[in-house]
Amino acid sequence: MPLLLVLLIYNLLLPFALLVLLPVSVLKMRRRGGYGSKFWQRFGFFDKATAARLEAVSGKCRWVHAVSVGEVNVARKLIRELLKREPGTPVVLSVTTSTGYAVACEKAPDELTVIYSPVDLALVVGPVFARIRPRQFILVEAEVWPNLVRVMQRARVPVVLVNARLSPRSERRYRKFRWFTAPVFGMLDKVLVQEPEDVARWEGIGAGKGRVAVTGSIKFDQLGQASSNPERVGEFRKLLSGVFGGVVPRVVLLASSHAGEEQAMAEIWNGMKSEFPDAALLIAPRHAERRAEVLIGVTAAGLRGTLRSELPEPRLDAAPALPGGHHSDLSLAEDPPNMTADNSSGISRGDLAGNPGIPLANNPANNSPAAFAAADAEDADDADDAADAAATSAADAASAAAAAAPFSESALRPEVLVVDSTGELRDWQALAEVVIIGKSFLAKGGQNPVEAIAAGVPVLTGPHMENFAALMILLKSAHGICQVDGLAEVAPAVRNMLSSPGDSRAMSTRGRTALERHSGATRRTAEVLLLADQA
């Protein structure tokens, strides 16, 4: 099908799709907040300060687009590498979700301007492009916006998709509707993929032959990766000391959990906690706004829980005791390198603003040519979001009451800490002795285990790691990760990992070694971008 006909159909259907998604979008905005006056950036309206910055970099900048926290962390790594090679070159980073925007703004270099991504309506993206006029447009992982990419193509701005991923599920859908999707993928000047076998797959769905190159995974790249923050890790040790009676426990962390997994793990931990009195369970739900629901699940499992958000910020005037009565010197604390914080996400996790168009690789509809053949498997979280949204006022009251409980008496001391925060997972994982990957037991797809493995922390997953099939094959063949068949096997596995820490760390080291094939992916990606910019 000709590209112009594809764009015509897309632009006829897009307004109706936005209207259908509006109620969900409004609900998400109310739950997550964080937009305020910047909401109108979605429609090309910028405050004076942002407009001035964009005017100053117009015609000279690179424009990078990322959806949420996971993609933003990939973008930040890449931007750091680009700025090392071309200091002072301005970069505009557009972000879809409020959580991604907050992470993008954190410690942003002077060269970086962060904005919300424009709605992919022709009447919106045209003026935004005219304001920015980038010299290169870089899409991160799975985002192909037809109208925006078309504007770039007509202006002869190179468009590069970096760290590209394609799940088997998405590949099947794109092949089924190849007549509709191939013209859009054909607009990409370069597609930089993670694995050699991805080349033929991307070419098969429409990316031009000779335009697909293997650079490795920026997420898995340990070179140039920001390590955990020693100061933040020290604060967390102090916080744990205050919660758990003056001693920093051995941490078992359930990371990026989804509905049902928190209560299940709490029940498992309740049955084995007496064997490990020096250890504690921490739960970091994938969506922090589920905090009340998670805390109720912990209580239903027979454990006392509290929220990280309700705790006072720790003071670092004294070093907390470690298990066994030892004390840590926080000023000398060193933590191993860590990969990007989990929370990788897709357009389906935004609000209106999280659905500014129907991106070809992240549309939440199923089997619809108008929706460009649906979301990438790793980003298929909207179904989870709908279930996760059911937190009642009674639940909120229960969570507040639990968090307000005094910790001075052991009988009232919390047994589980719910980490209901954003952007802290990297540093919490640096404290863990075992990380259990969420969305791998009672939901399908799994979450990214790389950051924990790169930090030298042993990792346990459930059976459902479909979104990371190639990665799991790599790690399991190296005996670098522990995967169990279901919840019934969790307790024996955790027991073994806590009882034999040396063996567990050796497993993590093997996994980290296996990831070295991706070392240098950030550098290689930056080199391709610089060459493409000079062409």
Coordinates of C-alpha atoms in Angstrom, one line a residue:
M1 CA 0.0 0.0 0.0
P2 CA 1.4 3.5 -0.8
L3 CA 2.6 5.5 2.1
L4 CA 0.3 8.4 1.5
L5 CA -2.7 6.1 1.6
V6 CA -1.5 4.6 4.9
L7 CA -1.1 8.1 6.4
L8 CA -4.5 9.1 5.2
I9 CA -6.2 6.1 6.9
Y10 CA -4.1 6.7 10.0
N11 CA -5.1 10.3 10.3
L12 CA -8.7 9.5 9.7
L13 CA -8.8 6.9 12.5
L14 CA -6.4 8.6 15.0
P15 CA -8.8 11.2 16.4
F16 CA -11.5 8.5 17.1
A17 CA -8.8 6.4 18.8
L18 CA -7.8 9.3 21.0
L19 CA -11.5 9.9 22.0
V20 CA -11.9 6.2 22.9
L21 CA -8.8 6.3 25.0
L22 CA -9.7 9.6 26.7
P23 CA -11.5 8.2 29.8
V24 CA -8.6 5.9 30.6
S25 CA -6.2 8.8 30.0
V26 CA -8.1 11.1 32.4
L27 CA -8.1 8.3 35.0
K28 CA -4.3 7.9 34.7
M29 CA -3.7 11.6 34.9
R30 CA -5.6 11.8 38.1
R31 CA -3.8 8.8 39.6
R32 CA -0.3 9.8 38.5
G33 CA -0.4 13.5 38.2
G34 CA 2.8 15.4 37.4
Y35 CA 1.7 17.3 34.3
G36 CA 0.4 20.7 35.6
S37 CA 1.0 23.5 33.2
K38 CA 3.3 21.4 31.0
F39 CA 0.3 19.3 29.8
W40 CA -0.2 21.8 26.9
Q41 CA 3.3 21.0 25.6
R42 CA 1.5 17.9 24.1
F43 CA -0.3 20.3 21.7
G44 CA 2.7 22.5 20.9
F45 CA 2.2 25.2 23.5
F46 CA 5.4 25.9 25.6
D47 CA 6.1 28.3 28.4
K48 CA 8.4 31.2 27.7
A49 CA 11.5 29.6 29.3
T50 CA 11.1 26.3 27.4
A51 CA 10.2 28.2 24.1
A52 CA 13.4 30.3 24.5
R53 CA 15.5 27.2 25.0
L54 CA 14.0 25.5 22.0
E55 CA 14.6 28.6 19.9
A56 CA 18.2 28.7 21.0
V57 CA 18.9 25.1 19.9
S58 CA 16.7 25.1 16.7
G59 CA 18.6 23.8 13.7
K60 CA 21.5 22.6 15.8
C61 CA 20.1 19.9 18.1
R62 CA 19.5 16.2 18.1
W63 CA 16.0 15.2 19.1
V64 CA 15.6 12.0 21.1
H65 CA 12.2 10.5 21.8
A66 CA 11.6 8.1 24.7
V67 CA 8.4 6.9 26.3
S68 CA 8.8 6.3 30.0
V69 CA 11.4 5.5 32.7
G70 CA 13.0 2.5 31.0
E71 CA 13.4 4.1 27.6
V72 CA 14.5 7.4 29.3
N73 CA 17.3 5.6 31.1
V74 CA 18.5 4.2 27.7
A75 CA 18.3 7.7 26.2
R76 CA 20.2 9.2 29.1
K77 CA 23.1 6.7 28.6
L78 CA 23.2 7.4 24.9
I79 CA 23.0 11.2 25.4
R80 CA 25.9 11.0 27.9
E81 CA 28.0 9.1 25.3
L82 CA 27.1 11.6 22.5
L83 CA 28.0 14.5 24.7
K84 CA 31.3 13.0 25.5
R85 CA 32.1 12.9 21.8
E86 CA 30.5 16.2 20.9
P87 CA 30.6 18.4 24.0
G88 CA 28.2 21.3 24.0
T89 CA 25.9 19.9 21.2
P90 CA 22.3 20.6 22.3
V91 CA 19.8 17.7 22.7
V92 CA 16.0 17.8 23.0
L93 CA 14.5 14.8 24.8
S94 CA 10.8 14.3 24.4
V95 CA 9.1 12.0 26.9
T96 CA 5.6 10.5 27.0
T97 CA 4.9 9.8 30.7
S98 CA 5.1 12.0 33.8
T99 CA 7.4 9.5 35.6
G100 CA 9.7 9.5 32.5
Y101 CA 9.7 13.3 32.5
A102 CA 10.8 13.4 36.1
V103 CA 13.6 11.0 35.6
A104 CA 14.7 12.8 32.4
C105 CA 14.9 16.1 34.3
E106 CA 16.9 14.6 37.2
K107 CA 20.5 15.8 36.9
A108 CA 20.0 16.8 33.3
P109 CA 23.1 18.2 31.7
D110 CA 23.0 21.9 30.5
E111 CA 22.8 20.8 26.9
L112 CA 19.6 18.9 27.5
T113 CA 16.1 20.3 27.1
V114 CA 13.3 18.0 28.2
I115 CA 9.7 18.3 26.8
Y116 CA 6.6 16.2 26.7
S117 CA 6.2 14.5 23.3
P118 CA 3.6 16.1 21.0
V119 CA 0.4 14.3 20.1
D120 CA 0.9 12.6 16.8
L121 CA -1.6 14.8 15.0
A122 CA -0.4 16.4 11.8
L123 CA -1.6 19.8 12.9
V124 CA 0.5 19.5 16.1
V125 CA 3.7 17.8 15.0
G126 CA 4.3 20.2 12.1
P127 CA 4.6 23.3 14.3
V128 CA 6.6 21.5 17.0
F129 CA 9.0 20.4 14.3
A130 CA 9.3 23.9 12.9
R131 CA 10.2 25.2 16.4
I132 CA 12.9 22.5 17.0
R133 CA 14.2 21.7 13.5
P134 CA 16.6 19.0 14.7
R135 CA 19.5 17.8 12.6
Q136 CA 18.8 14.2 13.6
F137 CA 15.8 12.4 15.1
I138 CA 16.4 9.4 17.3
L139 CA 13.7 7.0 18.4
V140 CA 14.3 4.7 21.4
E141 CA 13.4 1.0 21.3
A142 CA 10.0 0.6 19.8
E143 CA 8.5 4.0 18.9
V144 CA 7.6 4.8 15.3
W145 CA 5.2 7.8 15.1
P146 CA 3.9 8.0 11.5
N147 CA 3.1 11.7 11.3
L148 CA 6.2 12.8 13.1
V149 CA 8.5 10.5 11.2
R150 CA 6.9 11.7 7.9
V151 CA 7.6 15.3 8.8
M152 CA 11.3 14.4 9.5
Q153 CA 11.5 12.5 6.2
R154 CA 10.1 15.4 4.1
A155 CA 12.6 17.8 5.8
R156 CA 15.5 15.3 5.1
V157 CA 16.2 14.9 8.7
P158 CA 17.8 11.4 9.4
V159 CA 15.6 9.1 11.5
V160 CA 17.3 6.4 13.5
L161 CA 15.6 3.8 15.7
V162 CA 18.1 2.7 18.4
N163 CA 18.1 -0.2 20.8
A164 CA 15.3 -1.6 18.6
R165 CA 13.4 -4.6 19.9
L166 CA 10.8 -6.8 18.4
S167 CA 9.0 -9.5 20.3
P168 CA 7.7 -12.6 18.4
R169 CA 4.2 -11.5 19.2
S170 CA 4.7 -8.1 17.5
E171 CA 6.5 -9.6 14.6
R172 CA 3.6 -11.9 13.9
R173 CA 1.2 -9.0 13.9
Y174 CA 3.4 -6.8 11.8
R175 CA 3.8 -9.5 9.2
K176 CA 0.1 -10.1 9.2
F177 CA -0.5 -6.4 8.4
R178 CA 2.7 -5.9 6.5
W179 CA 0.8 -4.2 3.7
F180 CA -0.1 -1.5 6.2
T181 CA 3.0 -1.3 8.4
A182 CA 5.9 -1.8 6.0
P183 CA 5.5 1.7 4.4
V184 CA 5.9 3.3 7.8
F185 CA 8.9 1.2 8.8
G186 CA 10.4 2.0 5.4
M187 CA 10.7 5.7 6.4
L188 CA 13.4 4.8 8.9
D189 CA 16.9 5.6 7.7
K190 CA 18.6 3.3 10.2
V191 CA 17.4 0.6 12.6
L192 CA 20.0 -0.4 15.3
V193 CA 19.1 -3.8 16.8
Q194 CA 20.2 -5.8 19.8
E195 CA 20.8 -9.3 18.4
P196 CA 22.1 -10.6 15.0
E197 CA 18.9 -12.6 14.5
D198 CA 16.9 -9.3 14.7
V199 CA 18.3 -8.1 11.4
A200 CA 16.2 -10.5 9.2
R201 CA 13.1 -9.9 11.4
W202 CA 13.2 -6.2 11.0
E203 CA 13.8 -6.4 7.3
G204 CA 10.9 -8.8 7.1
I205 CA 8.4 -6.3 8.5
G206 CA 9.5 -3.4 6.2
A207 CA 12.8 -1.9 7.4
G208 CA 14.9 -1.3 4.3
K209 CA 17.6 -3.9 3.5
G210 CA 21.0 -2.6 4.3
R211 CA 19.5 -0.2 6.9
V212 CA 19.5 -2.6 9.8
A213 CA 22.7 -3.0 11.9
V214 CA 23.6 -4.8 15.1
T215 CA 24.9 -2.6 17.9
G216 CA 23.9 -4.7 21.0
S217 CA 21.6 -3.7 23.9
I218 CA 22.2 -0.3 25.5
K219 CA 20.3 -1.6 28.5
F220 CA 22.6 -4.6 28.9
D221 CA 25.7 -2.5 28.3
Q222 CA 27.8 -2.3 31.4
L223 CA 30.3 0.1 29.9
G224 CA 29.4 3.7 30.7
Q225 CA 26.6 2.5 33.0
A226 CA 25.9 4.7 35.9
S227 CA 26.5 2.8 39.1
S228 CA 24.2 3.0 42.1
N229 CA 24.5 6.2 44.1
P230 CA 26.6 5.6 47.2
E231 CA 25.1 8.5 49.1
R232 CA 21.6 7.2 48.3
V233 CA 22.5 3.7 49.2
G234 CA 23.8 5.0 52.5
E235 CA 20.5 6.8 53.1
F236 CA 18.6 3.6 52.4
R237 CA 20.8 1.6 54.8
K238 CA 20.0 4.2 57.5
L239 CA 16.3 4.1 56.6
L240 CA 16.3 0.3 56.9
S241 CA 18.0 0.5 60.2
G242 CA 15.3 2.8 61.5
V243 CA 12.5 0.5 60.2
F244 CA 14.0 -2.8 61.4
G245 CA 15.2 -2.0 64.9
G246 CA 18.6 -0.5 64.4
V247 CA 20.0 -3.3 62.2
V248 CA 20.2 -3.3 58.4
P249 CA 18.7 -6.7 57.4
R250 CA 19.6 -9.0 54.6
V251 CA 17.2 -7.8 51.9
V252 CA 15.0 -10.0 49.8
L253 CA 13.5 -7.7 47.2
L254 CA 10.5 -8.4 45.1
A255 CA 11.1 -5.9 42.2
S256 CA 8.5 -4.5 39.8
S257 CA 5.7 -6.7 41.1
H258 CA 2.2 -6.9 39.6
A259 CA -1.2 -7.5 41.1
G260 CA -1.4 -10.6 43.3
E261 CA 2.3 -11.3 43.4
E262 CA 2.9 -9.1 46.5
Q263 CA 0.4 -11.0 48.7
A264 CA 1.7 -14.4 47.4
M265 CA 5.3 -13.5 48.2
A266 CA 4.3 -12.1 51.6
E267 CA 2.6 -15.4 52.4
I268 CA 5.7 -17.3 51.3
W269 CA 7.9 -15.1 53.4
N270 CA 5.7 -15.4 56.4
G271 CA 6.2 -19.2 56.2
M272 CA 10.0 -18.9 56.2
K273 CA 10.9 -15.7 58.0
S274 CA 11.6 -17.5 61.3
E275 CA 14.5 -19.3 59.5
F276 CA 16.1 -16.0 58.6
P277 CA 15.6 -13.6 61.5
D278 CA 18.3 -11.3 60.1
A279 CA 16.5 -10.9 56.8
A280 CA 13.5 -8.8 55.6
L281 CA 11.2 -8.7 52.6
L282 CA 11.0 -5.5 50.5
I283 CA 8.4 -5.1 47.8
A284 CA 8.8 -2.6 45.0
P285 CA 5.5 -2.6 43.0
R286 CA 5.7 -1.9 39.3
H287 CA 3.2 0.9 39.7
A288 CA 3.7 2.9 42.9
E289 CA 0.1 4.1 42.9
R290 CA -0.9 0.6 43.9
R291 CA 0.6 1.2 47.3
A292 CA -2.6 0.8 49.3
E293 CA -3.6 -2.4 47.5
V294 CA -0.1 -3.8 48.1
L295 CA -0.1 -3.0 51.8
I296 CA -3.5 -4.6 52.2
G297 CA -2.2 -7.8 50.5
V298 CA 0.8 -7.8 52.9
T299 CA -1.6 -7.5 55.9
A300 CA -3.8 -10.3 54.5
A301 CA -0.7 -12.5 54.4
G302 CA -0.3 -12.0 58.2
L303 CA 2.6 -9.6 58.1
R304 CA 3.0 -6.0 59.2
G305 CA 4.0 -3.6 56.5
T306 CA 4.8 0.1 56.0
L307 CA 5.3 2.4 53.1
R308 CA 8.6 3.9 52.1
S309 CA 6.8 7.2 51.2
E310 CA 5.5 7.5 54.8
L311 CA 8.9 7.2 56.4
P312 CA 10.9 10.2 57.5
E313 CA 14.0 10.8 55.4
P314 CA 17.0 9.2 57.2
R315 CA 19.8 11.2 58.7
L316 CA 23.4 10.1 58.0
D317 CA 24.9 11.2 61.3
A318 CA 25.4 7.6 62.5
A319 CA 26.2 4.4 60.6
P320 CA 23.6 1.7 61.0
A321 CA 24.4 -1.7 62.3
L322 CA 24.7 -4.6 59.9
P323 CA 23.5 -8.1 60.7
G324 CA 25.7 -9.5 63.5
G325 CA 26.2 -6.1 65.2
H326 CA 28.7 -4.7 62.8
H327 CA 28.5 -1.2 61.5
S328 CA 28.9 0.1 58.0
D329 CA 31.1 3.1 57.1
L330 CA 28.7 5.0 54.8
S331 CA 31.3 7.4 53.7
L332 CA 33.4 4.5 52.3
A333 CA 30.4 2.5 50.9
E334 CA 31.0 1.2 47.5
D335 CA 28.4 -0.5 45.4
P336 CA 28.8 -2.5 42.2
P337 CA 27.8 -1.2 38.8
N338 CA 24.2 -1.3 38.1
M339 CA 22.1 -1.3 35.0
T340 CA 19.1 1.0 34.3
A341 CA 16.2 1.2 36.7
D342 CA 13.4 -1.2 35.8
N343 CA 10.1 0.6 34.9
S344 CA 10.7 0.1 31.3
S345 CA 7.5 1.1 29.7
G346 CA 5.7 1.9 26.6
I347 CA 3.1 4.3 25.4
S348 CA 0.4 2.2 26.9
R349 CA 1.4 3.3 30.3
G350 CA 1.0 7.0 29.7
D351 CA -2.0 9.2 30.1
L352 CA -3.7 11.3 27.3
A353 CA -0.5 12.5 27.2
G354 CA 0.5 8.9 27.4
N355 CA -1.3 8.2 24.2
P356 CA -0.4 11.2 22.0
G357 CA -0.8 9.1 18.9
I358 CA -0.9 5.4 17.9
P359 CA 2.8 4.5 17.8
L360 CA 3.4 1.7 15.4
A361 CA 5.2 -0.5 17.9
N362 CA 3.1 0.2 21.0
N363 CA -0.6 0.5 20.1
P364 CA -2.8 -1.2 22.8
A365 CA -5.5 -2.4 20.4
N366 CA -5.4 -5.9 19.2
N367 CA -5.3 -7.2 15.6
S368 CA -6.4 -3.9 14.1
P369 CA -4.8 -2.4 11.0
A370 CA -6.0 1.0 12.2
A371 CA -4.0 0.5 15.3
F372 CA -0.9 -0.8 13.5
A373 CA -0.9 -4.3 14.8
A374 CA -0.6 -3.7 18.6
A375 CA 1.8 -3.2 21.3
D376 CA 5.2 -4.7 21.8
A377 CA 5.1 -7.6 24.3
E378 CA 7.4 -5.9 26.8
D379 CA 5.1 -2.9 27.0
A380 CA 1.8 -4.8 27.3
D381 CA 1.0 -3.4 30.7
D382 CA -2.3 -1.6 30.1
A383 CA -4.3 -4.7 31.0
D384 CA -2.3 -4.8 34.3
D385 CA -3.0 -1.1 34.8
A386 CA -6.7 -1.6 34.6
A387 CA -6.6 -4.2 37.3
D388 CA -4.1 -2.2 39.3
A389 CA -6.3 0.9 39.4
A390 CA -8.8 -0.6 41.9
A391 CA -7.5 1.0 45.2
T392 CA -10.3 2.2 47.4
S393 CA -10.5 5.0 50.0
A394 CA -10.7 2.3 52.7
A395 CA -7.4 0.9 51.4
D396 CA -5.8 4.3 51.5
A397 CA -6.9 4.7 55.1
A398 CA -5.5 1.3 56.0
S399 CA -2.1 2.1 54.4
A400 CA -1.9 5.4 56.2
A401 CA -2.7 3.8 59.5
A402 CA -0.1 1.1 58.9
A403 CA 2.6 3.5 57.9
A404 CA 2.0 5.7 61.0
A405 CA 2.6 2.8 63.4
P406 CA 5.5 3.4 65.8
F407 CA 8.6 1.3 65.2
S408 CA 10.1 1.5 68.7
E409 CA 8.6 -1.7 70.0
S410 CA 9.5 -5.0 68.3
A411 CA 5.9 -6.2 68.5
L412 CA 4.8 -3.3 66.4
R413 CA 7.8 -3.2 64.1
P414 CA 7.1 -3.6 60.4
E415 CA 8.1 -6.9 58.8
V416 CA 7.8 -5.7 55.2
L417 CA 8.8 -2.4 53.6
V418 CA 6.8 -1.4 50.5
V419 CA 9.0 0.7 48.3
D420 CA 6.3 2.9 46.7
S421 CA 8.7 5.3 45.0
T422 CA 9.9 6.0 41.4
G423 CA 13.5 6.0 40.2
E424 CA 15.0 4.4 43.3
L425 CA 15.0 0.7 42.2
R426 CA 18.7 0.7 41.1
D427 CA 19.8 1.7 44.6
W428 CA 17.5 -0.6 46.5
Q429 CA 18.8 -3.5 44.4
A430 CA 22.3 -2.6 45.4
L431 CA 21.3 -3.5 49.0
A432 CA 19.6 -6.8 48.2
E433 CA 20.9 -10.3 48.7
V434 CA 18.2 -11.7 46.5
V435 CA 16.1 -10.0 43.8
I436 CA 12.8 -11.7 42.8
I437 CA 11.6 -10.4 39.4
G438 CA 8.0 -9.4 39.3
K439 CA 5.5 -10.0 36.5
S440 CA 7.0 -13.4 36.0
F441 CA 4.7 -15.4 38.3
L442 CA 1.1 -14.3 38.0
A443 CA 1.4 -12.2 34.9
K444 CA 3.1 -12.8 31.6
G445 CA 6.2 -11.1 30.1
G446 CA 8.4 -10.6 33.1
Q447 CA 10.6 -7.6 33.8
N448 CA 14.2 -6.7 33.1
P449 CA 16.6 -8.7 35.3
V450 CA 19.8 -7.1 34.0
E451 CA 20.2 -4.3 36.4
A452 CA 20.3 -6.6 39.4
I453 CA 22.6 -9.1 37.7
A454 CA 24.9 -6.2 36.7
A455 CA 25.0 -5.1 40.3
G456 CA 26.2 -8.5 41.4
V457 CA 22.9 -9.5 43.0
P458 CA 21.5 -13.1 42.6
V459 CA 18.2 -13.1 40.7
L460 CA 15.2 -15.4 40.9
T461 CA 12.4 -15.3 38.3
G462 CA 9.2 -17.1 37.7
P463 CA 8.2 -19.1 34.6
H464 CA 6.8 -16.1 32.6
M465 CA 9.8 -14.2 31.2
E466 CA 8.5 -14.2 27.6
N467 CA 9.5 -10.6 26.9
F468 CA 13.1 -11.5 27.6
A469 CA 13.3 -14.9 25.9
A470 CA 16.7 -14.4 24.2
L471 CA 18.1 -12.9 27.4
M472 CA 16.9 -15.8 29.5
I473 CA 18.4 -18.3 27.1
L474 CA 21.7 -16.5 27.4
L475 CA 21.6 -16.3 31.2
K476 CA 20.4 -19.8 31.8
S477 CA 22.9 -21.3 29.5
A478 CA 25.6 -19.6 31.5
H479 CA 23.9 -20.7 34.8
G480 CA 23.7 -17.0 35.7
I481 CA 20.1 -16.8 36.8
C482 CA 17.6 -19.0 38.8
Q483 CA 14.2 -19.6 37.2
V484 CA 11.5 -21.6 38.9
D485 CA 8.3 -23.1 37.5
G486 CA 5.9 -21.4 40.0
L487 CA 5.2 -20.0 43.4
A488 CA 5.6 -23.4 45.0
E489 CA 9.3 -23.4 44.2
V490 CA 10.0 -19.9 45.5
A491 CA 10.6 -20.8 49.2
P492 CA 13.1 -23.6 48.5
A493 CA 15.0 -21.3 46.0
V494 CA 15.1 -18.3 48.3
R495 CA 16.1 -20.5 51.2
N496 CA 19.0 -21.9 49.2
M497 CA 20.1 -18.5 48.0
L498 CA 20.2 -17.1 51.5
S499 CA 21.8 -20.1 53.0
S500 CA 24.6 -20.3 50.4
P501 CA 25.4 -16.7 49.6
G502 CA 28.8 -17.6 48.1
D503 CA 27.1 -19.9 45.5
S504 CA 24.4 -17.3 44.8
R505 CA 27.0 -14.6 44.2
A506 CA 28.9 -16.9 41.9
M507 CA 25.7 -17.5 39.9
S508 CA 25.3 -13.7 39.5
T509 CA 28.9 -13.3 38.4
R510 CA 28.3 -15.9 35.7
G511 CA 25.3 -14.0 34.5
R512 CA 27.2 -10.8 34.4
T513 CA 30.0 -12.4 32.4
A514 CA 27.4 -13.6 29.9
L515 CA 26.2 -10.0 29.4
E516 CA 29.6 -8.8 28.4
R517 CA 28.7 -9.5 24.7
H518 CA 26.7 -6.3 24.9
S519 CA 29.5 -4.3 26.4
G520 CA 30.2 -1.3 24.3
A521 CA 26.7 -1.1 22.8
T522 CA 26.3 2.5 23.9
R523 CA 29.6 3.4 22.2
R524 CA 28.7 1.6 19.0
T525 CA 25.3 3.2 18.8
A526 CA 26.8 6.6 19.3
E527 CA 29.3 6.0 16.6
V528 CA 26.6 5.0 14.1
L529 CA 24.6 8.1 15.0
L530 CA 27.6 10.4 14.5
L531 CA 28.4 8.8 11.1
A532 CA 24.7 9.1 10.0
D533 CA 24.7 12.8 11.1
Q534 CA 27.8 13.5 8.9
A535 CA 26.4 11.6 5.8

